[in-house]
Coordinates of C-alpha atoms in Angstrom, one line a residue:
X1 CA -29.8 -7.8 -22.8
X2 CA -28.2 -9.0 -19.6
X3 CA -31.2 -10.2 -16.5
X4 CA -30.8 -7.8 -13.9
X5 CA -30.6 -11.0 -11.5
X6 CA -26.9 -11.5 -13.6
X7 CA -28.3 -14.6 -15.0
X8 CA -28.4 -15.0 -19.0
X9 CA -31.7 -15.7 -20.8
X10 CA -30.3 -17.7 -23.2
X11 CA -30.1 -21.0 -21.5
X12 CA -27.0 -23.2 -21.9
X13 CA -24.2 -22.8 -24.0
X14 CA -22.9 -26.3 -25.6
X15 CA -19.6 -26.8 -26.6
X16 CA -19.1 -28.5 -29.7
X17 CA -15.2 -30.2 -29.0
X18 CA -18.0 -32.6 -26.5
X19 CA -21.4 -32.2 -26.7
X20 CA -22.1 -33.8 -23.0
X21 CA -20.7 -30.6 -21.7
X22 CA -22.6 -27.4 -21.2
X23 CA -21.9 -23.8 -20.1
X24 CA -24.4 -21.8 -18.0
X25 CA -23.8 -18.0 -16.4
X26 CA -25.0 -17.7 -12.9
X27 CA -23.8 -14.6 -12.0
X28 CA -26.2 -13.7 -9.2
X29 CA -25.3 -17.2 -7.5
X30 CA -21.8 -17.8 -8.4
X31 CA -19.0 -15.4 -7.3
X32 CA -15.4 -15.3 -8.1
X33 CA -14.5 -13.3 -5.2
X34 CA -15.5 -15.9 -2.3
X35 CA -12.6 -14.9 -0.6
X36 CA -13.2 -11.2 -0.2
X37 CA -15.3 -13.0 2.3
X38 CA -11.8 -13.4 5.0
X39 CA -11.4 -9.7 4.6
X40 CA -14.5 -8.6 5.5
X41 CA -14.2 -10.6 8.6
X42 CA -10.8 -8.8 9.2
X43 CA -12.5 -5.3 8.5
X44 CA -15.8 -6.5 11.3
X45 CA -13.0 -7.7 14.1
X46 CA -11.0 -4.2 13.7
X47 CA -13.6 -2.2 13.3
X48 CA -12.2 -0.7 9.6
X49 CA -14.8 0.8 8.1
X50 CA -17.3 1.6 11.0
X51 CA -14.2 3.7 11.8
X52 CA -14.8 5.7 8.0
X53 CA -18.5 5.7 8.3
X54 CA -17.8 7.3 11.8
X55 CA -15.5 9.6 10.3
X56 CA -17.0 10.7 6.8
X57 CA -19.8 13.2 6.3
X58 CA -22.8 11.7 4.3
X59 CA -23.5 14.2 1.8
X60 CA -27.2 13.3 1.2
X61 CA -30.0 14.8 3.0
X62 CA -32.7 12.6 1.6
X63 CA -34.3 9.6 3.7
X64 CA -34.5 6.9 1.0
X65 CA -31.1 6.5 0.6
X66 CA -30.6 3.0 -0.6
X67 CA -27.0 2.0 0.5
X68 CA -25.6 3.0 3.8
X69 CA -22.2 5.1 3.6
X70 CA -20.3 2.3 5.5
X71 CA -22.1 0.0 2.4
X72 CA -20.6 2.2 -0.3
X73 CA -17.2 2.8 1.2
X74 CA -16.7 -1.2 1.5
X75 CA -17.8 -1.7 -2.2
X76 CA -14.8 1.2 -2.8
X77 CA -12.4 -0.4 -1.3
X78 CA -13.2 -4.1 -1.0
X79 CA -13.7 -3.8 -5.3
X80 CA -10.5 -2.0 -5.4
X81 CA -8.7 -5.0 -3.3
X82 CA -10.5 -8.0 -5.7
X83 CA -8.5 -5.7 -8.7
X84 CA -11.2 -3.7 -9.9
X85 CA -10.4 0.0 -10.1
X86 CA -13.4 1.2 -12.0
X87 CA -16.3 2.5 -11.3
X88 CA -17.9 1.1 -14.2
X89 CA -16.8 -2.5 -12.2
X90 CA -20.0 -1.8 -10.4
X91 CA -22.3 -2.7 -13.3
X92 CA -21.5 -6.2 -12.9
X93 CA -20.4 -6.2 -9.0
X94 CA -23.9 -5.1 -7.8
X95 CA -25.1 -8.6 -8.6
X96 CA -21.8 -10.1 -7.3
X97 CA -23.1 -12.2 -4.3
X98 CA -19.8 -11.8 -2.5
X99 CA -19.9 -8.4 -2.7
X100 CA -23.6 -7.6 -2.1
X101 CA -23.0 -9.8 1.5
X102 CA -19.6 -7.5 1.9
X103 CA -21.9 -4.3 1.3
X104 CA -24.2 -5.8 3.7
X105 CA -28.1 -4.0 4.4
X106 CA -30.3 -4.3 1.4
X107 CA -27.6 -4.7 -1.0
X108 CA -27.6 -8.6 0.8
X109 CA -30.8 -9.2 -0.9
X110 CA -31.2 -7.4 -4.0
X111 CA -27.8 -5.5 -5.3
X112 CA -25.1 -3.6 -4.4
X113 CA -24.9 -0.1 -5.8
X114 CA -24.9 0.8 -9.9
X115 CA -22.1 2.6 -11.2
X116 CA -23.9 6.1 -11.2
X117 CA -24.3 6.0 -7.4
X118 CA -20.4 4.8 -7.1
X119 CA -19.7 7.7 -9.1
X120 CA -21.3 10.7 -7.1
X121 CA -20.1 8.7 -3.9
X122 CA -16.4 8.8 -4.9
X123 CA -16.0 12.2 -7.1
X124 CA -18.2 13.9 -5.6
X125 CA -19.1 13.4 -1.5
X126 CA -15.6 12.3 -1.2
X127 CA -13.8 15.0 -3.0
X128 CA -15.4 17.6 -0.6
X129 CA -12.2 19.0 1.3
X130 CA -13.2 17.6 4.6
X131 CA -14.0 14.3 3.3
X132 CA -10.8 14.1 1.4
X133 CA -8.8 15.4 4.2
X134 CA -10.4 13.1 6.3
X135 CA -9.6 9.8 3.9
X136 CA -6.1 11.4 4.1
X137 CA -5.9 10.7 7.7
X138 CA -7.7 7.6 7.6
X139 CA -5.0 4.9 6.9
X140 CA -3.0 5.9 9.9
X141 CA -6.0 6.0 12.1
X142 CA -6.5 2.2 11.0
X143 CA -2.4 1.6 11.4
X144 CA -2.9 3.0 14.7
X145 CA -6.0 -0.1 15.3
X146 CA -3.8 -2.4 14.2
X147 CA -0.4 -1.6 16.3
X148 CA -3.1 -1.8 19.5
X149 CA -2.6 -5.6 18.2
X150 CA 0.7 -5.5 17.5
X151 CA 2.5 -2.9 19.3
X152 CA 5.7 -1.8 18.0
X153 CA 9.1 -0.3 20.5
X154 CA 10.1 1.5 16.7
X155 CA 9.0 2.9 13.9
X156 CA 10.9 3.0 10.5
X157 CA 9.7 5.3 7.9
X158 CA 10.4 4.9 4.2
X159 CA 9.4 7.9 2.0
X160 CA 9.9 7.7 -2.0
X161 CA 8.0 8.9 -4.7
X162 CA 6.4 7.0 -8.2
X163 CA 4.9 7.9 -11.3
X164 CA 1.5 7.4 -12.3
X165 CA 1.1 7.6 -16.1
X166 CA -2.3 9.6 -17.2
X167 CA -3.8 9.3 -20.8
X168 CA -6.4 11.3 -21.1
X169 CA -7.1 15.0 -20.4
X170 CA -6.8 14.9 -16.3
X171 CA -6.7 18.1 -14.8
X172 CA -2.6 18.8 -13.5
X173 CA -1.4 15.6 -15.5
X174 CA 2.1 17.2 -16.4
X175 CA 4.9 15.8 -18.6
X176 CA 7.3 14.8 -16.5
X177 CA 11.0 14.1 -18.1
X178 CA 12.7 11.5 -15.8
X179 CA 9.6 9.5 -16.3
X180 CA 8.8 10.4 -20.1
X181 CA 5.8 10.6 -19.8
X182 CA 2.5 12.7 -18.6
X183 CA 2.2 11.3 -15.4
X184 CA 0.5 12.4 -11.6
X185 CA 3.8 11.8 -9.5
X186 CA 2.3 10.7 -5.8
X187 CA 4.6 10.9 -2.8
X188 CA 4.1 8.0 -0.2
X189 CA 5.4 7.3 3.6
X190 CA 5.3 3.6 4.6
X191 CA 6.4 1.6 7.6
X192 CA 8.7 -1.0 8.0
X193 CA 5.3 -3.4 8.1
X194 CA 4.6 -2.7 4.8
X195 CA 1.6 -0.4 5.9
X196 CA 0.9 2.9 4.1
X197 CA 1.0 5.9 6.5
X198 CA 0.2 8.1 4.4
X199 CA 0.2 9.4 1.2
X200 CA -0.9 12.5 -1.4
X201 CA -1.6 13.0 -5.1
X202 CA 0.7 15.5 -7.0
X203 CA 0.8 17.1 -10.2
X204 CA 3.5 15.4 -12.5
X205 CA 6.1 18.0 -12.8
X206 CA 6.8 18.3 -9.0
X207 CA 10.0 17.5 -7.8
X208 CA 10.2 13.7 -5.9
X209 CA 10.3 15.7 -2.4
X210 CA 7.8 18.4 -3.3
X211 CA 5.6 18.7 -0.2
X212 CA 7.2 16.3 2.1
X213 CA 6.7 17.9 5.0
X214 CA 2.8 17.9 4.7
X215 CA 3.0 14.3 4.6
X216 CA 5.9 13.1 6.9
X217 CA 5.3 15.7 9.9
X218 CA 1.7 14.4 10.6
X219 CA 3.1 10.4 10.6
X220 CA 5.8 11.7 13.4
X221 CA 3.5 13.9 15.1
X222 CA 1.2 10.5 15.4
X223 CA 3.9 8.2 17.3
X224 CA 5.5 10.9 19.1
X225 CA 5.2 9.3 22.6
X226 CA 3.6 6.0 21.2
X227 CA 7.0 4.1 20.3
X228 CA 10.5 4.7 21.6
X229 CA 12.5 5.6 18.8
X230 CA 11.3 6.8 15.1
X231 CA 13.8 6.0 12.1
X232 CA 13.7 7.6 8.6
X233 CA 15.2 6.8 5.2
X234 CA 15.2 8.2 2.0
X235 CA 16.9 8.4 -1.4
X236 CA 18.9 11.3 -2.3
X237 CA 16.1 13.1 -3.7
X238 CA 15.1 14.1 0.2
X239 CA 18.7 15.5 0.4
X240 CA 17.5 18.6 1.8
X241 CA 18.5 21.1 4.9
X242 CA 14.9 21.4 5.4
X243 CA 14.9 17.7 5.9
X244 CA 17.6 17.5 8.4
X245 CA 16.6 19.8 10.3
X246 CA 13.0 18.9 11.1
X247 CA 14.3 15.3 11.9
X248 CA 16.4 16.3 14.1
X249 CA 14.0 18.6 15.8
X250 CA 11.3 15.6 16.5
X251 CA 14.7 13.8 17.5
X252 CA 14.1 11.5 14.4
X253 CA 16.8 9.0 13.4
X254 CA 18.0 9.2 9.5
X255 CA 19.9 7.7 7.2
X256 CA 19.6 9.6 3.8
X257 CA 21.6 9.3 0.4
X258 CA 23.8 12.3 -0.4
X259 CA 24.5 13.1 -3.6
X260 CA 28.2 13.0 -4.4
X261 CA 30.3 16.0 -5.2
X262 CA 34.2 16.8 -5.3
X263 CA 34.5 17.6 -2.1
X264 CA 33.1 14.1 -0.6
X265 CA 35.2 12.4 -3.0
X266 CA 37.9 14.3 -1.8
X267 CA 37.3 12.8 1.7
X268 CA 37.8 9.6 0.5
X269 CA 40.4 9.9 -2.2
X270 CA 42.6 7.0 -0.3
X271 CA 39.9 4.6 -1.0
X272 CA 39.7 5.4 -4.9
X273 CA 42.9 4.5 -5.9
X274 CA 42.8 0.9 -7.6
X275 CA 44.0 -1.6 -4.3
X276 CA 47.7 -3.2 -5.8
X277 CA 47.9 -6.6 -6.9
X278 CA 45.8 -9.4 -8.5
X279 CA 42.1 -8.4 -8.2
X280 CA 40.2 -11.2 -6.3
X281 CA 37.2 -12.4 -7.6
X282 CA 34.6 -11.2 -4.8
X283 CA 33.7 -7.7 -4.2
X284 CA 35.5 -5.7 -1.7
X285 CA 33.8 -3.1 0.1
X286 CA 35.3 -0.2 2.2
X287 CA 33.9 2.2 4.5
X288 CA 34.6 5.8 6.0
X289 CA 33.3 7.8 8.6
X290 CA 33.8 11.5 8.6
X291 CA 32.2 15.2 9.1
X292 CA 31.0 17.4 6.4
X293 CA 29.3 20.7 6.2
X294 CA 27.9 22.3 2.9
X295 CA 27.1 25.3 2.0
X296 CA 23.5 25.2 2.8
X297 CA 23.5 23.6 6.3
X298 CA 23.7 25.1 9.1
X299 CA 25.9 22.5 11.0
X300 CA 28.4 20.2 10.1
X301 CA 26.9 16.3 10.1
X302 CA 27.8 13.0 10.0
X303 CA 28.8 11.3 6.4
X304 CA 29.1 8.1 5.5
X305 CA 30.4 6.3 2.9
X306 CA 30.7 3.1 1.4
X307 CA 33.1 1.8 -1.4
X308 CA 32.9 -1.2 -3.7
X309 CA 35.2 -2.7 -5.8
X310 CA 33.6 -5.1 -8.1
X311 CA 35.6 -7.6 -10.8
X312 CA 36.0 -6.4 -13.9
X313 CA 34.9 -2.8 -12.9
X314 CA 38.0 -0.3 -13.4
X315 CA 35.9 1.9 -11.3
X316 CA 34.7 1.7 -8.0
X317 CA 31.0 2.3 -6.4
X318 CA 30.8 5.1 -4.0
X319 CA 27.6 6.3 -1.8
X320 CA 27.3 8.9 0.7
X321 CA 24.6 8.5 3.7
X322 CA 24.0 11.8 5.8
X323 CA 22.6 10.5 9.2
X324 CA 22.3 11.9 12.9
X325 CA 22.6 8.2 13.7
X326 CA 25.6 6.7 16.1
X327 CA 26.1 3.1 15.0
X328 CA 28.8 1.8 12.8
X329 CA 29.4 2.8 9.3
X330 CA 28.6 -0.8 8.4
X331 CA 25.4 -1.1 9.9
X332 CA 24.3 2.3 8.9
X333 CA 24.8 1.2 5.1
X334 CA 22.9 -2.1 6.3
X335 CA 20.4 -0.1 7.6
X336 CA 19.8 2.1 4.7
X337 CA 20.1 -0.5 2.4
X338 CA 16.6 -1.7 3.5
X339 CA 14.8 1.1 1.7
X340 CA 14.9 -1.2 -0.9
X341 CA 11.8 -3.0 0.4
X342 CA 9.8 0.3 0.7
X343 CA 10.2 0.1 -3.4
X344 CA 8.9 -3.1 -3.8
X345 CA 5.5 -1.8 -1.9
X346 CA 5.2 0.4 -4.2
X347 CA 5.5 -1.9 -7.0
X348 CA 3.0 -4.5 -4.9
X349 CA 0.5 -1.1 -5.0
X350 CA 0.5 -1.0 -8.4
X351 CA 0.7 -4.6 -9.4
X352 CA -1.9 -5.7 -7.3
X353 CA -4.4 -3.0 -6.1
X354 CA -3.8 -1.0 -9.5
X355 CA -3.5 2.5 -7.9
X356 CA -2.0 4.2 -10.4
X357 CA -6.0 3.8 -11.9
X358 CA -6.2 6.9 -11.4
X359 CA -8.7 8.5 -14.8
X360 CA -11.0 11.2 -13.4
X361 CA -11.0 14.3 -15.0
X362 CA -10.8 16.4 -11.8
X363 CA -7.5 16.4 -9.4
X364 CA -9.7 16.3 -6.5
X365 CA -11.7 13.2 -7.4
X366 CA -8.3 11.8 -8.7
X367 CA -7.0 12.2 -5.1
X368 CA -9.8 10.5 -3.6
X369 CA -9.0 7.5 -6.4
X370 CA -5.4 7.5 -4.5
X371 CA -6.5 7.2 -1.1
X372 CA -9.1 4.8 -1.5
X373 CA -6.7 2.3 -3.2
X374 CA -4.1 3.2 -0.5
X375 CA -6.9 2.2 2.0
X376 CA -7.8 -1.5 0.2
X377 CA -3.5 -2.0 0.0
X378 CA -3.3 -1.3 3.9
X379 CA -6.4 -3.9 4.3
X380 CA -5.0 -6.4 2.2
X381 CA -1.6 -5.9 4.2
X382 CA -3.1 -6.3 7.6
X383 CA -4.5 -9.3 6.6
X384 CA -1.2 -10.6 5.3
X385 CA 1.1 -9.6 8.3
X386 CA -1.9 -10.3 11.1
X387 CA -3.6 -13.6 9.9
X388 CA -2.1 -15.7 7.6
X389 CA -0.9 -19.5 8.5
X390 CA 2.9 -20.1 8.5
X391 CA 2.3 -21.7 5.5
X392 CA 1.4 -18.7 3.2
X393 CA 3.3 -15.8 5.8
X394 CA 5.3 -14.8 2.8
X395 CA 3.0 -14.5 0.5
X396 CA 2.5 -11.0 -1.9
X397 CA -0.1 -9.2 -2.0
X398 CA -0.6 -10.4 -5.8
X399 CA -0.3 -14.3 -4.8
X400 CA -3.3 -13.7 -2.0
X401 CA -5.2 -11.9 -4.9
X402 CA -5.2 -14.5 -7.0
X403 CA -4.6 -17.2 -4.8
X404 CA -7.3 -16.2 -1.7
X405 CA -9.1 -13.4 -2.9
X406 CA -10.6 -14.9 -6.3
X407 CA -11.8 -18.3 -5.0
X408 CA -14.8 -19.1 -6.5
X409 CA -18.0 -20.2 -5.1
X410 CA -21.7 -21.1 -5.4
X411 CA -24.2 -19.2 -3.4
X412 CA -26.6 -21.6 -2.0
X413 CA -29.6 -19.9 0.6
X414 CA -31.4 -22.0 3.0
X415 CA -34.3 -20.6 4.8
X416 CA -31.9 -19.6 8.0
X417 CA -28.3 -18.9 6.3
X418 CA -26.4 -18.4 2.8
X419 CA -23.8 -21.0 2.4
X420 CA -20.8 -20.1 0.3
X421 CA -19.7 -23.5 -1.4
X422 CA -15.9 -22.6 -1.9
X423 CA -13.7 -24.2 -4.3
X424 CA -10.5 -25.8 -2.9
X425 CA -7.6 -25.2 -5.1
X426 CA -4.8 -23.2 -3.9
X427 CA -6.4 -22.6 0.0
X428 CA -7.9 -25.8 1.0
X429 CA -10.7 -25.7 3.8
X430 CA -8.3 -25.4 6.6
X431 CA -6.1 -23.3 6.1
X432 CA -9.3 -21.2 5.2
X433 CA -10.2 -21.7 8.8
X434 CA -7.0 -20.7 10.4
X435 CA -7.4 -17.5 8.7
X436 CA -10.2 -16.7 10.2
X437 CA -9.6 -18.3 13.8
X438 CA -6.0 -15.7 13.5
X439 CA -8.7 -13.2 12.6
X440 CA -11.1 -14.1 15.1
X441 CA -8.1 -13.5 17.8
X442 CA -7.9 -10.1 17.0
X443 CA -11.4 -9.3 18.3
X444 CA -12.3 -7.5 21.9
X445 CA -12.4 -10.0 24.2
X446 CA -15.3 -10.2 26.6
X447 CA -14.6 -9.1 30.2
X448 CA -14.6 -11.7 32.9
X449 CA -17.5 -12.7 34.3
X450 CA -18.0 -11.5 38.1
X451 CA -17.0 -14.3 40.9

């Protein structure tokens, strides 16, 4: 049986290839998360998760409540951004000295809390509909933090949808076809950052844009006024009139793909025919501007389209962008062509914070799953594009996982202070240091003192 301190009973362990060498577990004094340590210092300068203790109702009416809510929310999302997306993680993280110093109050000196308490806290105070509404909102309240840092003159939205594959009995886990599989199929809104607006949890059978407007109207709403111009782009799944229309109502800028019919390649027929002569070895690209109106809109709109001829193709490319926008046909293709990125979030989400975890058996608790890993990406993003050294700028979220997060360390406690003796591998001691001095930038500063 495991010591509840983490350590083993069983002494050392020798190894037999060298029988100098021993092996000892000390998990109560050595940590593998050291540098879950930077983060928490990023979360105390912006104020993160006072901001979510402030916001979240504390279901219990007891006195003797062991962990703090702030305490339990940080071991939600500070477990999720170290990769751990279970709440059975918590039977070994309570004893995790980095984490019981992120949890902070009692949990500093004894242990952060079991899995049974992580479980009531996430599936069931959380999935209360004003806590999980609240969560909802929670990521752009902290965006909206961060920008006071950083202020933005635009905004560029990216909206797209992903799958989340289920195996088990969760409640609305549909078969979806595209994906072939039974699947949630979450819709998300990020910035041009990297930051996650905002984002829901849907049944898997949905189409890609089923409920946009609940989740892109309250984004806009939020910088209407803040920034002076909001752009939007989206795949030709978000085709719609519906679309269109509220854009161009909150005066939104768009570029979105249009799906191609006969009469758009009508438009264009000039640029289908096969250019005469030898083919050159390069790709040649065309472009045409021009105004269409379907059936379904209420307006004609701007088109545009773009044409490639690649070698060795005996067909050409062709994409349609509908857009309200008034620059070039070049540059809008340039411009949508960015959406790209907003994919490889996505892919950063589930590579490295592992949010398609998502193996409750109720939806609601399922959606709280969602929000709390959307809440440790944003984190570990603010920490990438607000403090990190030149050095490391470009790094993923997956190479400051395993490259930041899981230093490892020995706990060593004095009688005035707990020194973490870090191991210098891949983020020597100071680069360490400008980390936190970027972080320590970001706090309030102090008003003058009086002449």
């Amino acid at each position: 049986m495991a010591n509840p301190a983490g350590e083993s009973e069983s002494g050392s362990i020798r190894l037999d290839f060298d029988r100098h060498l021993m092996v000892q577990f000390r998990g109560s004094v050595v940590t593998s998360d050291a540098g879950l340590l930077a983060y928490r210092e990023l979360d105390d300068a912006l104020g993160l998760t006072a901001m979510a203790s402030e916001t979240l109702a504390d279901a219990r009416t007891g006195k003797n409540g062991r962990h703090a809510l702030a305490g339990l929310f940080r071991q939600s999302v500070f477990g999720r951004l170290a990769g751990y997306e279970d709440v059975n993680d918590a039977e070994r993280l309570r004893h995790d000295p980095a984490m019981r110093w992120i949890v902070g109050g009692k949990a500093a000196q004894g242990h952060a809390a079991s899995p049974s308490q992580m479980g009531r806290f996430e599936t069931q105070w959380l999935a209360a509909p004003a806590n999980l509404s609240a969560l909802s909102d929670l990521s752009g309240q902290w965006i909206d933090i961060v920008h006071g840092h950083r202020p933005p003159k635009g905004i560029v939205l990216d909206m797209d949808s992903s799958v989340s594959p289920t195996h088990g009995e969760q409640e609305m886990s549909v078969w979806n076809g595209h994906y072939q599989c039974t699947c949630y199929h979450p819709l998300f809104v990020f910035n041009q950052f990297g930051d996650l607006e905002r984002c829901v949890l849907r049944p898997g059978n949905v189409h890609s844009a089923d409920g946009w407007e609940g989740v892109l109207k309250p984004v806009i709403v939020r910088y209407q006024g803040k920034v002076l111009r909001i752009y939007f782009r989206a795949d030709a799944a978000f085709a719609m009139p519906g679309v269109y229309e509220c854009l161009e109502a909150e005066r939104v800028k768009y570029a979105i793909r249009l799906p191609a019919n006969q009469v758009l390649q009508n438009r264009i027929a000039y640029l289908l025919k096969r250019p005469v002569g030898r083919p050159p070895n390069e790709v040649r690209r065309y472009y045409a501007n021009f105004t269409y109106k379907a059936a379904s809109w209420t307006k004609p709109r701007r088109v545009v389209a773009k044409v490639e001829w690649h070698p060795g193709e005996l067909i050409p490319r062709v994409g349609f962008i509908v857009t309200n926008m008034s620059r070039p046909a070049e540059r809008v293709v340039a411009f949508y062509n960015k959406r790209g990125t907003c994919e490889q979030w996505i892919k950063e989400g589930k590579g490295a914070i592992h949010w398609t975890r998502l193996s409750c058996r109720t939806f609601a608790a399922n959606a709280v799953r969602l929000q709390l890993h959307a809440l440790a990406y944003n984190l570990g993003n603010f920490l990438r594009t607000l403090a990190t050294p030149e050095p490391i700028k470009n790094w993923s979220l997956t190479s400051l996982k395993e490259k930041l997060i899981k230093i490892s360390a020995k706990v060593v406690s004095h009688g005035r202070y707990v020194a973490f003796q870090m191991a210098e591998v891949a983020i020597p001691r100071h680069m360490f240091q400008e980390i936190l001095r970027l972080i320590a930038e970001l706090r309030p500063q102090p008003p003058p003192a009086p002449a």
